[in-house]
Each structure stands twice: as C-alpha cells, then as structure tokens.
CSV table of C-alpha atoms in Angstrom, one decimal:
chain,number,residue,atom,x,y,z
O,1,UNK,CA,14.2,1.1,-22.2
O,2,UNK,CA,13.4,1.1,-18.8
O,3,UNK,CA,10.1,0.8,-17.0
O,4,UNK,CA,8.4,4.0,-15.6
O,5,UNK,CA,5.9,3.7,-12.9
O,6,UNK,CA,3.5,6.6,-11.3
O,7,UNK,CA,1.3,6.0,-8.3
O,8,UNK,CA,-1.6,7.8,-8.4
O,9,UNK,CA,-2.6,8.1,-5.0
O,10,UNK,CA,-4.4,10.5,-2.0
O,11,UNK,CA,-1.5,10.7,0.8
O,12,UNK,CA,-4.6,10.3,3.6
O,13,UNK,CA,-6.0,6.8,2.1
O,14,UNK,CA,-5.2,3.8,3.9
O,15,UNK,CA,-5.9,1.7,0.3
O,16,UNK,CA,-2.9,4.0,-0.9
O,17,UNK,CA,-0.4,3.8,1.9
O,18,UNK,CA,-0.7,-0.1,1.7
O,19,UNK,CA,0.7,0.4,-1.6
O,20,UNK,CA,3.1,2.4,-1.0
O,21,UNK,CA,4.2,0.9,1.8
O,22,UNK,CA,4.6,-2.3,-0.6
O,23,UNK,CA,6.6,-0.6,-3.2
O,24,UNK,CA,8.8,1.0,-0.6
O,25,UNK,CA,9.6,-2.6,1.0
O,26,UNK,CA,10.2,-3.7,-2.7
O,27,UNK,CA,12.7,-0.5,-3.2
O,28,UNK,CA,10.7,0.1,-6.3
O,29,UNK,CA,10.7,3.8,-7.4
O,30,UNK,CA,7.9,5.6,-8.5
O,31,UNK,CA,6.6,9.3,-9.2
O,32,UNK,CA,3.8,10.4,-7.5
O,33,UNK,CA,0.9,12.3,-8.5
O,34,UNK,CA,-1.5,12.8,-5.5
O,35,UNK,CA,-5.7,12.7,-6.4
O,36,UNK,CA,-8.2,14.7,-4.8
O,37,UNK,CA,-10.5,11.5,-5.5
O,38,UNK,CA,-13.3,13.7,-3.7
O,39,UNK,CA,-13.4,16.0,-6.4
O,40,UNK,CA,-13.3,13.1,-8.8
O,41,UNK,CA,-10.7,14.6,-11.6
O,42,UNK,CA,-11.7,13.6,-15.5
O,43,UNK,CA,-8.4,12.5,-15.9
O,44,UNK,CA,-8.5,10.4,-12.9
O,45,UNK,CA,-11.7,8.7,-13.8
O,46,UNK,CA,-10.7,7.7,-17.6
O,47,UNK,CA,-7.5,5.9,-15.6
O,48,UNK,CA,-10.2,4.3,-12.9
O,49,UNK,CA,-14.0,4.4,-13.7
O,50,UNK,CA,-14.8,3.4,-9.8
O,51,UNK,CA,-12.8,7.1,-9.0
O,52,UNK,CA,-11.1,5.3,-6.3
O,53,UNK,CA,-7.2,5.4,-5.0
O,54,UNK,CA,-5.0,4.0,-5.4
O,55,UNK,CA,-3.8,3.4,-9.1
O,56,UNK,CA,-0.2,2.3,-10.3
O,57,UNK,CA,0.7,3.2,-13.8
O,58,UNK,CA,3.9,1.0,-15.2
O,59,UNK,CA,5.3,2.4,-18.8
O,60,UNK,CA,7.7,0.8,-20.9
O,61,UNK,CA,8.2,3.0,-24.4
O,62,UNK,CA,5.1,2.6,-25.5
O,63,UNK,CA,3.5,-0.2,-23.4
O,64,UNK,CA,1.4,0.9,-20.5
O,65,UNK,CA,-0.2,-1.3,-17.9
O,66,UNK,CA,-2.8,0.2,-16.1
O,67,UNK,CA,-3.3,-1.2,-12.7
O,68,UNK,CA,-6.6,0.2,-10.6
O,69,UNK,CA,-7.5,-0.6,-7.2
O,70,UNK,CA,-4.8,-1.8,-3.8
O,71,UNK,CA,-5.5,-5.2,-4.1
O,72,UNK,CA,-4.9,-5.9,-7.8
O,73,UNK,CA,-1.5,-3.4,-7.0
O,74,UNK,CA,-0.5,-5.4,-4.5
O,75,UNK,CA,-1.2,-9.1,-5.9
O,76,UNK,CA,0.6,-7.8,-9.2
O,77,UNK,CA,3.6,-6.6,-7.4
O,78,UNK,CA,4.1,-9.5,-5.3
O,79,UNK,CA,4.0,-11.7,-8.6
O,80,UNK,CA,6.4,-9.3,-10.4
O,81,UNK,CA,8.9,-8.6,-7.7
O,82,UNK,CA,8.7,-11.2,-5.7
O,83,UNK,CA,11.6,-10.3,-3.4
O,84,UNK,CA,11.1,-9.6,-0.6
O,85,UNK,CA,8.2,-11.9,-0.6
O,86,UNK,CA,5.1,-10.1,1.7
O,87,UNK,CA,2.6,-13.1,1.4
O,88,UNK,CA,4.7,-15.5,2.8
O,89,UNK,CA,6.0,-18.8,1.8
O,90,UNK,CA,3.4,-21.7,1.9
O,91,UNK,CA,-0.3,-21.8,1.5
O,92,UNK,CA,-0.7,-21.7,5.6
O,93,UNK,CA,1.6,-18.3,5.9
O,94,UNK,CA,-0.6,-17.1,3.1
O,95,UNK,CA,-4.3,-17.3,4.2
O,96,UNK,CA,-3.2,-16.0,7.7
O,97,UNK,CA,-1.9,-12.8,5.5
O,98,UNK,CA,-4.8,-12.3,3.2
O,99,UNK,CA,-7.3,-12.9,5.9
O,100,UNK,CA,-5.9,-10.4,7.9
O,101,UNK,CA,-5.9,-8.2,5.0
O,102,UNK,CA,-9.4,-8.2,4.1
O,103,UNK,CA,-10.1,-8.1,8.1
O,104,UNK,CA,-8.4,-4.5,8.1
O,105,UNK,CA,-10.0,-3.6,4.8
O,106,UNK,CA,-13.2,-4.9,5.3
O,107,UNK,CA,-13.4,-4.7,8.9
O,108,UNK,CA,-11.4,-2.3,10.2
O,109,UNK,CA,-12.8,0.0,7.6
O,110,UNK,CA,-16.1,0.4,7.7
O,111,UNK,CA,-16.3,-0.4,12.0
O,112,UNK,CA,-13.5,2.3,12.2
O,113,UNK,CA,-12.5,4.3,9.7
O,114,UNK,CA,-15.7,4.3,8.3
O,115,UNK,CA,-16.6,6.8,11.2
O,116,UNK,CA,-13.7,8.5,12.4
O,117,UNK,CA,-12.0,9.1,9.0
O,118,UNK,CA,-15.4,9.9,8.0
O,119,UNK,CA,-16.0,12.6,10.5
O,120,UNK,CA,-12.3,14.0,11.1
O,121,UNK,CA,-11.2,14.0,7.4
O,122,UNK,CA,-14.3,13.4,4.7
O,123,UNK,CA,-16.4,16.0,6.6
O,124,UNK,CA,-13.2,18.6,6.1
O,125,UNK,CA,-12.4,18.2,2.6
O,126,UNK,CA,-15.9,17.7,1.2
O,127,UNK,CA,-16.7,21.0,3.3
O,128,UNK,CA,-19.7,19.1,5.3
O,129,UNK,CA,-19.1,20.7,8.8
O,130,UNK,CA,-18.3,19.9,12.3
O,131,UNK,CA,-17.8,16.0,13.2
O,132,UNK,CA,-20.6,14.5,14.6
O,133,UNK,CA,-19.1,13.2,18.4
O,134,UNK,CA,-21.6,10.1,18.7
O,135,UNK,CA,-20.1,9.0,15.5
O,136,UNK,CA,-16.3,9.6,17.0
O,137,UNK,CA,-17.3,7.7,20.2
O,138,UNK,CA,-18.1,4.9,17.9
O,139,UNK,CA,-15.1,5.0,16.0
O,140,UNK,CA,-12.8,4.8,18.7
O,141,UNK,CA,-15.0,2.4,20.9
O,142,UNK,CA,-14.3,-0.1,17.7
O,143,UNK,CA,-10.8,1.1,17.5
O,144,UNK,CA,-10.3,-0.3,21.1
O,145,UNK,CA,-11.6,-3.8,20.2
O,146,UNK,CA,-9.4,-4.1,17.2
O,147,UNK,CA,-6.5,-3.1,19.5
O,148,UNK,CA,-7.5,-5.7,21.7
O,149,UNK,CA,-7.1,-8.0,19.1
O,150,UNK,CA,-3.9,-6.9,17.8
O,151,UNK,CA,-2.6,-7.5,21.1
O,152,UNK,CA,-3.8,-10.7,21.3
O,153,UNK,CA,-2.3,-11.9,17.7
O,154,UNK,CA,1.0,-10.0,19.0
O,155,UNK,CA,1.2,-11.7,22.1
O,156,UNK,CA,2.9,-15.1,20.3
O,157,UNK,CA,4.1,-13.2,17.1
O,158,UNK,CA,7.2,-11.2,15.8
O,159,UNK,CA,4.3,-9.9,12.8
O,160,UNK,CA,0.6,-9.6,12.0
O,161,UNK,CA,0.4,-13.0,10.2
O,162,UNK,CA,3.3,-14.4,11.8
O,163,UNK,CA,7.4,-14.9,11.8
O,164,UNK,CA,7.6,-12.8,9.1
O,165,UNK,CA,6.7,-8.7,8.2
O,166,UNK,CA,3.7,-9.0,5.0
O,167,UNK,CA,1.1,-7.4,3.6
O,168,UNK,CA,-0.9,-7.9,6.8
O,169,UNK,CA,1.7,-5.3,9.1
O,170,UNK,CA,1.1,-2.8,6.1
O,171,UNK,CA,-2.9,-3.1,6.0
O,172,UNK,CA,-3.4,-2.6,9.6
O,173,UNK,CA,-0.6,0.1,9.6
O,174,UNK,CA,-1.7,1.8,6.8
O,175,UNK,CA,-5.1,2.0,8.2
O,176,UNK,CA,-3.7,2.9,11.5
O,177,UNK,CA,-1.9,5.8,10.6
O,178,UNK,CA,-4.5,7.1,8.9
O,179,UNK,CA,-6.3,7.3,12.7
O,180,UNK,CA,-3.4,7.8,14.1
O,181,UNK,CA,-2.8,11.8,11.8
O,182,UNK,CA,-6.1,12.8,13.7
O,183,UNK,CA,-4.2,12.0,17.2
O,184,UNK,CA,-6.9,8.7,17.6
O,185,UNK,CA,-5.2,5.9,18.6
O,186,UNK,CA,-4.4,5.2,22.3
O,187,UNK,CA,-1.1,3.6,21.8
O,188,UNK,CA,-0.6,3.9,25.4
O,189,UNK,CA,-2.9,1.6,26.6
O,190,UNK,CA,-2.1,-1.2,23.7
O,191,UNK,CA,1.7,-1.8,24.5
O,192,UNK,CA,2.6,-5.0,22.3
O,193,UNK,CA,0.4,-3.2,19.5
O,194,UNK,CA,2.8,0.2,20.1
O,195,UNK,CA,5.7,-1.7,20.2
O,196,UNK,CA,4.9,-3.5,16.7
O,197,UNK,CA,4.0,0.2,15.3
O,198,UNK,CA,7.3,1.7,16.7
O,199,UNK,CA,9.4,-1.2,14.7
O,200,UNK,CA,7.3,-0.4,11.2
O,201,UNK,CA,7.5,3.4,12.2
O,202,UNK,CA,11.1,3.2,11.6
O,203,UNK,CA,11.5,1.1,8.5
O,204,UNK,CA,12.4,3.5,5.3
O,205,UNK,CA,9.6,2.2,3.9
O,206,UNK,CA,7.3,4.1,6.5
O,207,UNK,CA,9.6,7.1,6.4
O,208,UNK,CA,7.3,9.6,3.2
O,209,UNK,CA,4.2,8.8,5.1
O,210,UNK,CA,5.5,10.5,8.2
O,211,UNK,CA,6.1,13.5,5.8
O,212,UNK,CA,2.5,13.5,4.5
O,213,UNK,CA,0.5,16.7,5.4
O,214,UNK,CA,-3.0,18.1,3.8
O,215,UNK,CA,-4.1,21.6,3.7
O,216,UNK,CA,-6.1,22.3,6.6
O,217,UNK,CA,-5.9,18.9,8.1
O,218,UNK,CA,-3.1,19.4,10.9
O,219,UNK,CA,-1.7,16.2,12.3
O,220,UNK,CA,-1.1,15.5,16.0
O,221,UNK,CA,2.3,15.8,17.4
O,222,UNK,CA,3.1,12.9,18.1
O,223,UNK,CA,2.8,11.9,14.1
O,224,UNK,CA,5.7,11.4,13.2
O,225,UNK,CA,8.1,11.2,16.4
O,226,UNK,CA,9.4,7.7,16.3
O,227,UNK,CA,9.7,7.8,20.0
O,228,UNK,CA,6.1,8.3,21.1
I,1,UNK,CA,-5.6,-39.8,2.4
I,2,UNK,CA,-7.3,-37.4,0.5
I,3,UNK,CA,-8.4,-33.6,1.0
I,4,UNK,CA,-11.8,-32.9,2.1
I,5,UNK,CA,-12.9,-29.8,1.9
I,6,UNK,CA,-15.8,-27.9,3.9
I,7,UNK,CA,-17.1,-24.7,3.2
I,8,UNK,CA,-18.9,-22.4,6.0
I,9,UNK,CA,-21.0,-20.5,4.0
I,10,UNK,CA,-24.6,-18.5,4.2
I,11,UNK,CA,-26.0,-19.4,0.8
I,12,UNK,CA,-27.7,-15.9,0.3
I,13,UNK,CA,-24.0,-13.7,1.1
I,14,UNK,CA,-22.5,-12.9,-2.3
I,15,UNK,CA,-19.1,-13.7,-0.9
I,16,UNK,CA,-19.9,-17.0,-0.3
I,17,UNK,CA,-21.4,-17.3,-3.7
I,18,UNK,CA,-18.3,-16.2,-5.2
I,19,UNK,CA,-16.1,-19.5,-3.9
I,20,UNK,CA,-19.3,-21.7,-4.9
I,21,UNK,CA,-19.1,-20.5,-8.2
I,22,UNK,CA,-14.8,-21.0,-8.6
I,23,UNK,CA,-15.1,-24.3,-6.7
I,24,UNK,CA,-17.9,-25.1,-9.4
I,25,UNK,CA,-15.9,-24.5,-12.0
I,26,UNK,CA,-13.0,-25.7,-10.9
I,27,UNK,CA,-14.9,-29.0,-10.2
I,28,UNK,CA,-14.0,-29.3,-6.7
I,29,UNK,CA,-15.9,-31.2,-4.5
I,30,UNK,CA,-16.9,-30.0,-0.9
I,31,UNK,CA,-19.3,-30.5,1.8
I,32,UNK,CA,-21.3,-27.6,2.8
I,33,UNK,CA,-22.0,-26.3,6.3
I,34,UNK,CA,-24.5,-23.1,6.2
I,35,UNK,CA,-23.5,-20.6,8.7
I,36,UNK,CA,-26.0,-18.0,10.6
I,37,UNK,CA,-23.7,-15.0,10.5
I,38,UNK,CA,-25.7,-13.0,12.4
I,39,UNK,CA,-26.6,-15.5,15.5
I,40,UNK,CA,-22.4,-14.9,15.7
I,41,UNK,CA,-22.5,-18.9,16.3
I,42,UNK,CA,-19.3,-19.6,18.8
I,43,UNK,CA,-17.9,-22.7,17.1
I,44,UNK,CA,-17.6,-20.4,13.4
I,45,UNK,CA,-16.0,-17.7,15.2
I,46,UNK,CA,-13.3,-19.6,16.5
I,47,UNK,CA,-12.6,-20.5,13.0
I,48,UNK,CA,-13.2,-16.5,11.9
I,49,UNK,CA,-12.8,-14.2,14.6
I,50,UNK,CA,-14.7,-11.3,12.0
I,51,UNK,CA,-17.4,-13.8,12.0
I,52,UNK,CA,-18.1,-13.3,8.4
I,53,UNK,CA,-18.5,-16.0,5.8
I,54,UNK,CA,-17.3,-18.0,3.8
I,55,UNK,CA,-14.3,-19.9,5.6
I,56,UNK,CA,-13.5,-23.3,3.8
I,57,UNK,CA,-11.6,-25.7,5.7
I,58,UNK,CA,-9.3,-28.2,4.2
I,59,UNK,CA,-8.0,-31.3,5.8
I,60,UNK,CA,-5.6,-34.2,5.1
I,61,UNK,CA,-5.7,-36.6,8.0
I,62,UNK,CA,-4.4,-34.7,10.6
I,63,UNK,CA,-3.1,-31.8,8.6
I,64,UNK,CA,-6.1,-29.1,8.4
I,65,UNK,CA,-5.8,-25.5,6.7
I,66,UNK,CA,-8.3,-23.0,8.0
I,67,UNK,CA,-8.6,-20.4,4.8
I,68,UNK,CA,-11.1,-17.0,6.1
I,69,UNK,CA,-12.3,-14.2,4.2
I,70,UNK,CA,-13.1,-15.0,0.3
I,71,UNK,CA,-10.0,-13.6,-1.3
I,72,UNK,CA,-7.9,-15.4,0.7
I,73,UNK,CA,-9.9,-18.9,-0.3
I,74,UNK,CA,-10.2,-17.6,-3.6
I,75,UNK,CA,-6.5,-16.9,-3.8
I,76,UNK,CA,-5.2,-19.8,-2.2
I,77,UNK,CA,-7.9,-21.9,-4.8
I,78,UNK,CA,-6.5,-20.3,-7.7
I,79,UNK,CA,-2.4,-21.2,-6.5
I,80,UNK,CA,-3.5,-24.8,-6.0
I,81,UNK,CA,-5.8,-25.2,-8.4
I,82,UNK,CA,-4.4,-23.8,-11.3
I,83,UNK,CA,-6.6,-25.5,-14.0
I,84,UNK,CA,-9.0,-24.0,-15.5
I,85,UNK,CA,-7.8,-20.5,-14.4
I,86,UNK,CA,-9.9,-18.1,-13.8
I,87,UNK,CA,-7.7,-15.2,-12.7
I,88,UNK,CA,-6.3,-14.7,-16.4
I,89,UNK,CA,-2.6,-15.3,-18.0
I,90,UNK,CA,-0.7,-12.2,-18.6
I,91,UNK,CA,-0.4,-9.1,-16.0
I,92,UNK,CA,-2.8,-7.0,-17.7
I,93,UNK,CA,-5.9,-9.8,-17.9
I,94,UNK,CA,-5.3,-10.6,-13.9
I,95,UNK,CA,-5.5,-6.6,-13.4
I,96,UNK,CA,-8.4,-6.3,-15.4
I,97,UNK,CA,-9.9,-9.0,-13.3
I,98,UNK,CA,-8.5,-8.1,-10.2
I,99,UNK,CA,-9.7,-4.5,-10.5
I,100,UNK,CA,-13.6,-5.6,-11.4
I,101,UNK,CA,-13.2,-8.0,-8.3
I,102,UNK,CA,-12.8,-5.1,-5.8
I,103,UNK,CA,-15.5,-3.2,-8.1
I,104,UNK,CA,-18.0,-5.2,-7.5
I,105,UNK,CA,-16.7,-6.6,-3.8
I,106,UNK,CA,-15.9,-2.7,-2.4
I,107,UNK,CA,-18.4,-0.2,-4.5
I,108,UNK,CA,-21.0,-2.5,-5.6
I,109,UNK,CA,-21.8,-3.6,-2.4
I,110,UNK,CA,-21.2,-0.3,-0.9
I,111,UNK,CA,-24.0,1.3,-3.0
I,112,UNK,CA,-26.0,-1.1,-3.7
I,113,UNK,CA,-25.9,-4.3,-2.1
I,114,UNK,CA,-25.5,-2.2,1.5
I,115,UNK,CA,-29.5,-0.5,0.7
I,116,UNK,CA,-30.7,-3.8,-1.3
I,117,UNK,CA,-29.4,-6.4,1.0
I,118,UNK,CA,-29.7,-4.9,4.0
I,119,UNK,CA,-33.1,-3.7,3.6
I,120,UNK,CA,-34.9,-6.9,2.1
I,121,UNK,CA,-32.5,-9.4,3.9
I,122,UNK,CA,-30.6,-8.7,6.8
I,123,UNK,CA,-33.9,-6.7,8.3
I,124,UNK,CA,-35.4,-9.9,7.8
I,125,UNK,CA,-33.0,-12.4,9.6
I,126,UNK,CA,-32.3,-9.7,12.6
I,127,UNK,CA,-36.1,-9.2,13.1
I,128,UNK,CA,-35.6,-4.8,12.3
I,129,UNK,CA,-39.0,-4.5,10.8
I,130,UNK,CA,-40.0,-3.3,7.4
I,131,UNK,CA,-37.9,-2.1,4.5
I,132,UNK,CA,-37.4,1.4,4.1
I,133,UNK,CA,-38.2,3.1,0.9
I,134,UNK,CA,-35.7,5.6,0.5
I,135,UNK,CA,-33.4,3.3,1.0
I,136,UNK,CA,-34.8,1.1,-1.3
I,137,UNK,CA,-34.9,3.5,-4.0
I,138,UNK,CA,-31.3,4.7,-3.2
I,139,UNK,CA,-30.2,1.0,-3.6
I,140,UNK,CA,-32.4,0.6,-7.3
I,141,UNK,CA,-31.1,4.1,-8.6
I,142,UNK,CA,-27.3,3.0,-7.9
I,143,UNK,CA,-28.1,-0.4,-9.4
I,144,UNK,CA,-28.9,1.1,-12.7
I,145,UNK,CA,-25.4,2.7,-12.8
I,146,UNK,CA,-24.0,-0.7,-12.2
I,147,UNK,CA,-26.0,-2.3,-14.7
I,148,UNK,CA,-25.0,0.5,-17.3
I,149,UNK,CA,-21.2,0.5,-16.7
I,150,UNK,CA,-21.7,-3.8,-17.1
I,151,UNK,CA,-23.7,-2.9,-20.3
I,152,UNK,CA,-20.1,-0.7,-21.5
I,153,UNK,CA,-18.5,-3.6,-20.7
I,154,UNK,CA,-20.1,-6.2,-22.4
I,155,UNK,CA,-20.0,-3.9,-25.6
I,156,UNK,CA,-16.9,-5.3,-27.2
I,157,UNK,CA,-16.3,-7.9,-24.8
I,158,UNK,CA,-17.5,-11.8,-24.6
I,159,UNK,CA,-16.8,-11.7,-20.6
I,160,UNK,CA,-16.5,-9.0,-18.4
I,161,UNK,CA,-12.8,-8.7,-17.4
I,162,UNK,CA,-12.0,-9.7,-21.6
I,163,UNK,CA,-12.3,-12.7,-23.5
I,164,UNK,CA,-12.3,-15.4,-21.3
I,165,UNK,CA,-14.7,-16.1,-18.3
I,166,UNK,CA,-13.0,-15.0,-15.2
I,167,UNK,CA,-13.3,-14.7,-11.5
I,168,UNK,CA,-14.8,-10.8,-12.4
I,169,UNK,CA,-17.7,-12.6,-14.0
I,170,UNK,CA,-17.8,-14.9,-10.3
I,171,UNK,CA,-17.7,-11.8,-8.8
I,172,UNK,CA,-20.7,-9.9,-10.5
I,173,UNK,CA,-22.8,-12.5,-10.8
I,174,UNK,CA,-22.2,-13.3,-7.2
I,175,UNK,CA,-23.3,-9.9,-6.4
I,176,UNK,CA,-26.3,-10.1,-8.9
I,177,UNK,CA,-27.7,-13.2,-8.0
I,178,UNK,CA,-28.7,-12.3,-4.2
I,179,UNK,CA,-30.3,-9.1,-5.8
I,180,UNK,CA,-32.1,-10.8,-8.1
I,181,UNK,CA,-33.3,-13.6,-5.7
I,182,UNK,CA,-35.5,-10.4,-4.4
I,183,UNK,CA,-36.2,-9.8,-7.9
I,184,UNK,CA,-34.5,-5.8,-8.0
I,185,UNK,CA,-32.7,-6.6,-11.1
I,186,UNK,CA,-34.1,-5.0,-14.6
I,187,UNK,CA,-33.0,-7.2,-16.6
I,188,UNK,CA,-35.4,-6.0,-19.5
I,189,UNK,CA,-33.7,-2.6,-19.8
I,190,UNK,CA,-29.9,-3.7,-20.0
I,191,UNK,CA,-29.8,-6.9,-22.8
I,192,UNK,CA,-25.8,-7.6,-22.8
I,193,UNK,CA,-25.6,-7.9,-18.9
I,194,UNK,CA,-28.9,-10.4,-19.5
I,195,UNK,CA,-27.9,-11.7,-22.0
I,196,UNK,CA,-23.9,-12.6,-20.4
I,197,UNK,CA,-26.2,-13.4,-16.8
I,198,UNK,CA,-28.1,-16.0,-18.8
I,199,UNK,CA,-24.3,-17.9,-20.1
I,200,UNK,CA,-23.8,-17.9,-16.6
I,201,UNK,CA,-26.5,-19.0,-14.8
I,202,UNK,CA,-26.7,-22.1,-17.4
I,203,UNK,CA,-23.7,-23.2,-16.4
I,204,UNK,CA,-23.0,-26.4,-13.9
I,205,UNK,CA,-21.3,-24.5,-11.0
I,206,UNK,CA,-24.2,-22.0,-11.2
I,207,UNK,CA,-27.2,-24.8,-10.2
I,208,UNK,CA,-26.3,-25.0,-7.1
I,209,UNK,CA,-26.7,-21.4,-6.4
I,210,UNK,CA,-30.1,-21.7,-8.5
I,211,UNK,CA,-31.7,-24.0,-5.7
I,212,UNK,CA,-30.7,-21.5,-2.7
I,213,UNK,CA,-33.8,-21.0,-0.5
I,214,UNK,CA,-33.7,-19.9,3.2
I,215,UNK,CA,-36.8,-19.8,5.7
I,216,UNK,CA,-39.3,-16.3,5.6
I,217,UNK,CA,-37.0,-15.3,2.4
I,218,UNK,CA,-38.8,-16.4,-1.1
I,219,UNK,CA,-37.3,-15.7,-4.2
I,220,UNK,CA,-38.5,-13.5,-7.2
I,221,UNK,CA,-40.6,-16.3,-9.4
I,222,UNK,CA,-38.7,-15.9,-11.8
I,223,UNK,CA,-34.9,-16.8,-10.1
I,224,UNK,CA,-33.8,-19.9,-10.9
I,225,UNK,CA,-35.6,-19.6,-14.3
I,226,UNK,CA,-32.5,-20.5,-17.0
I,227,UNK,CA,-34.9,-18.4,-19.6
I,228,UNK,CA,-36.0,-15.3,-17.7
C-alpha cells in the first residue's frame, strides 16, 4: 500500500506554489487538481471550510489525512520528509527562515500583492473590470522597497535565510512569480535579487510553474526564459 | 548562566497575545518591553525590519537569539519547549491545529479584525479620527460567521483543534480577546464559544492578558470579568 497524495491548488497562488515548490525540492509526487477558489467549489469547501488554497490530501488504503492551508503543508512536510531539510539546522537558521516567511506572507502580501495581484488577476477572473492604475503604482512602489531589501539580505548571503536554500527562497519566489506572470518586477534594476531568481528559476523544482498558464491571463515574455 | 528571555510586544496586538498565552502555559518566565508599532521606534526595527510585533529575544551570556514574527517564536517555543505541547502528537492533531492557526491569523483578521481593530484601535493610536460605521458593521457581520463556524466546532469537541487545548485555542482567543476588550463580541448568542472563552480566560497564562490597559483605549466593563 502505498501513499497517494493530491494537491489541490490554484496554479496563480503564491500560498500554492510555496507548496509546490516544497514537494518538488522533496521529489515527492503528487496529482494535481487545480481550484477555482474564486468560485468557491462545494467540494472544495467540505475539504477546507476557510475556501482557501492550497490543500494536500495524503491517502493510504483507507486512511486519509487532510492537510488545509501552506503553512500547516509545509510544517507537516518538513517533519515527514525531512530530507532535504528547508528550515535549517539549529534554532538560529530556523527563526531567520520562518521570519522571513511570514515577512513575504504577511508583508509582502498585503503591501504588494495585495494590490497588484489584486488588480492584474482578482479583477480578471472575478469579472470586476479594468485595474485601477493608483493601486498598480502602489504595488510596484512597495515592490521596489522589498527589492531593496532582498538586495540587501543577498549582499552577504548564498540564500534568503542564509548558507542554505529553505522555505524562505520559495516564499519570496513563489510570491515573486506570481508578480512577475504580469511582467511586474524590474529585475533589471535589482541585480543580486535577479541573480538569486535566475539560480531558483532553473532548479526542476521551479520548472511546472514556468509551464503555468490561465485562460485569459497572458503572461509576459520573459516568464519563463531562464535567461532574462 | 541562565536564559532570559524578553518579549517586544504591544499588549493589545493579537499576535503578541498569542506568545503570552504559550509562554503562559508553558510557564516561561520573561520580561516584557511594550513596543509602539506604529511610532516605527528605531531601536525595534533593528531587531524587526517589518516592524511588527512580537519579537522575543533570548540570551545566554553572550550568546543572544533574536526570534521575529510570532510563528517563528511560536515554533521555535514549541521545539525547545516541548512540555506541555500545545501543537498536538500525531500528524493529523498538529494539522488540525495548524490549519485553525492560519484561520484565525490570515481570514479572521482579514475580515474581521482588519474593520474591528482598525477602526476602534489603530484610528485611535494614529490620531485618524472617528470610526466608520460601515466598516464597523462589516467587521460585526463577519464576526458572527466566525463565532458560528467556532460554535460548529465546539459541538463535539472539548477544544477547538480536538480534545486537547492547543495553540488553535491561543490563537482564537488571542484574536477574541482584543475584540472583546472593545466589547464587539456577542457572547449571549453563541454559548459553546462562551462557554470554551470562559475555561480560557480562567486560566493562569490568561491574567496577564486580563490586566492589559493602554492610554485613551478603555475596555468593555465587562473584560477582564472571569464570569461575564
């Protein structure tokens, strides 16, 4: 009896791709079934009352663990499949991890994506209209800053958090590359931050979210070169 | 040489509360250092660049671990501090608790505490003038939701995430607390989630939280009552 997992997952969330991104690092395979979480699906609810990606389904015969929401994902893969470990080692590696985790989450989120994802994907699939440009000019004025300080962590370290790739690199690329469909990130004016997103870019991890495309939401051209 | 421990916390921020409550229980001792987020005081952001509470800081002669964000601490508490645990034993208790930890920490907030809070608090502290109403009311109405799905909960369970007290309960009640220091909570209509508030706020690592007052914000009469 072997154990069956399905990701249930929209290809566009950031929460999702960390997961995936995870699981892919792990070399842990999975089928996917991808949620139109906007149109909250009965089926997808009775699996997670919140309605949120992503959720990971493991099934053993009969046995089924339900897991709902990234960060209980991710905490429950790194305890289960612990190699390669992407929390680091001691408690010191760790917090610098998780903190920048919940910065990208938290942070990053609702400064960043909270507008342009809002206005450049939300506003398309929901059918709400045109995006709104004062709310893209304070996306991307926010986007700069965290840039900025990506830039700054990068300038003494191989990764995110430190020696070591973890959960940090995937939650800031994950919600990178989310901006970064639309055509919004100006990698060209953040070169140790292009650099570090070039090396993730080409992991086989990365490689099915370069494939990802949604009706009616075109990405840019450069999405998926590795040489950009 | 022993470990002290100092927590950077504002006293009325429900993620703060949250690593009061597990370092309550947990029987930890700390000295406290309340934080003005929102004067974005230089010495705390060079130990958080977000600038968001709580950060606890623990040190060991020279040795001194800087832990941000409250996942992270409350991660790092539960690794190191094992006893009593408060994540749950097997996989599918920690993803239970783990999944109403986000709940509460991601859509509660989101829908509730971002109209409640922000409105009756954070207007307050910044000096924005009066509390909308609309907002209000949007804040109340998604409250009730909240307070219904706990209500499910609570219906064949002693504690939220199952049947032992958990860092889900730390969470909610965390959440709960700051609305109910402004006295929005109905507790009249929805008897479990009083009922599992009042086992919880007559515990010891709840007091503390119970004697919380902060300048031009006074609490609902009847908020630190232990029979409300």
């Amino acid at each position: 009896m072997s154990l069956e997992r399905t990701l249930h997952h929209f290809p566009l969330d950031p929460a999702s791709r960390q997961v995936r991104l995870a699981m892919g690092e792990k070399r842990l395979a999975f089928t996917e079934v991808a949620v139109k979480y906007w149109e909250r699906p009965k089926d997808f609810i009775r699996l997670n009352p919140s309605g949120m990606t992503p959720v990971l389904v493991e099934s053993e015969g009969d046995a089924r663990l339900v897991l709902c929401e990234s960060r209980a994902i991710l905490d429950h893969l790194e305890e289960v499949n612990p190699e390669p470990p992407l929390l680091g080692r001691g408690p010191a590696e760790r917090a610098e991890a998780r903190r920048l985790m919940q910065w990208f989450d938290r942070k990053f989120d609702f400064e960043v994506g909270g507008f342009l994802l809002h206005e450049k994907m939300e506003k398309r699939l929901l059918g709400l209209g045109a995006p709104e440009f004062a709310n893209l000019r304070q996306g991307r004025e926010a986007l700069k800053n965290h840039l900025f300080y990506v830039e700054a962590l990068l300038a003494d370290r191989d990764w995110l958090a430190g020696k070591r790739l973890s959960l940090a690199d995937f939650a800031a690329a994950a919600h990178l590359s989310v901006i970064d469909y639309f055509g919004d990130v100006p990698w060209a004016d953040f070169p140790q931050a292009k650099t570090w997103y070039m090396k993730l870019k080409s992991r086989p991890c990365f490689r099915p979210l370069l494939t990802d495309r949604w009706p009616g939401l075109t990405p840019a051209p450069h999405y998926d070169d590795l040489d950009f």
